[in-house]
């Protein structure tokens, strides 16, 4: 099935309580599949096409405030519209899942694949000092798996998580094993798991109030310090990545999402000719696998980042590599997808010695 | 075993669905598969293409710059993909869709007059299945029964009575290529 369809099926199977969205290419199949599956008749999951992206993210805010497992999905211009709501959700310390199937920008741009929202996803996006946990799927299988992982991490740390996919992995079809059904939590289970949620008093002596507003500056600073402690904990515990051929690598490619697969093909071809190229694929874009890149930068002679943008993740790679080795960028923009040969050529143009 | 295939033509010719049926046939035959469409406002009339990879090992890139087999159904697609067939590869084309013949001599070039075949079958919608038959004759990457099981999987149940007609079209394609 398609990556977008996998997200929809996974949302039902992982026991989500609600999906709120608004159609936009290249992710419309998420909403379409959910409406065709009609989970409100089976698991009781709510599926709602909102009047806009802004409405959808605020419905997510409301659902999350009540301790529900809720999500939304969109593509780049739509995700920009959601940023205010995402900042509020982060500030209110609520779990939620946001899916961005990126297309080429800026502006309305194009409907073709892109990774140009890396900065937006990993550096905040909305206003204020906050982070999302950002997961980058490279396969249709990961599209499904990360729906569950994203939800679990969001609840564990009470912070929104994002699946940062792109038009390639959203539109392509692949073999996939869907997760087993996990029943939706009962109201009682929600109250137990989320004692902070606005679910009614139930004998408590205080009301739970969900808000991002705190007019008292020292208290707001305390809130911020608490957020930062959570982020430090996430950075310590939740870094995920995958390495390919790094054991003997002399040159390293760093790439995320579907582009990492195009790079892998380039590396497989180059290895047949004896070029010792390896790859690190960050799976969590935030928290970023800094230590692993630092370690590999002591081993390799050079690093090439490959991204469908003008060079965004390269900043994090350079920070992690501490100028130990030269770091270059190769990318295509505006929805153009590079082929494996272009990637090999780019690597060899920066590092002629990589040629066996 | 690994077969990297591109199918390209006008939107509406059944390019994406032919690729989908091929991919499902691979799935039925326990192969790894990827199906990567050109997506966009090209449902009818624009150019559409799909890359299908069938392999007995995990597949890295779903996007390619060279193909084992190309099926091209119009001039733009021939112009775009003829040079991208690997030496020794196969190019199938529909002569009714083009005005310049393929020029490569280092690949197997197969004309498939699928339009004429659909006239004989009295059903224009069998066009892509005729081509699939022709493809499978030259590149037997999946057995016919896997294709029929793939069809069952991709066609909504209300269309399952058309499976024998599709089988006939696949056989027709095999006989004319």
Coordinates of C-alpha atoms in Angstrom, one line a residue, chain B residues 1 5 11 20 22 33-34 39 48 60-61 76 97 118 122 126 131 138 142 144 147 151 153 167 174:
Chain B
X1 CA 16.7 -11.6 -9.1
X5 CA 10.9 -1.4 -14.8
X11 CA -2.6 9.5 -18.2
X20 CA 0.2 -1.7 -9.7
X22 CA 2.7 -6.0 -11.7
X33 CA 8.3 -4.6 -4.5
X34 CA 8.3 -0.8 -4.8
X39 CA 1.9 12.0 -9.3
X48 CA 2.3 9.6 -16.5
X60 CA 17.0 0.6 -1.7
X61 CA 16.0 3.4 -4.0
X76 CA 7.5 11.9 -25.1
X97 CA 1.7 6.1 -30.2
X118 CA -7.8 -4.4 -28.1
X122 CA -13.5 -5.7 -28.5
X126 CA -7.8 -4.2 -22.0
X131 CA 1.1 -4.7 -22.8
X138 CA 10.0 -11.0 -22.8
X142 CA 6.3 -13.3 -12.4
X144 CA 0.7 -15.5 -14.9
X147 CA -0.7 -11.7 -12.0
X151 CA -5.6 -8.6 -10.2
X153 CA -6.2 -8.0 -5.0
X167 CA -6.4 -13.1 -18.7
X174 CA 2.0 -12.7 -25.2

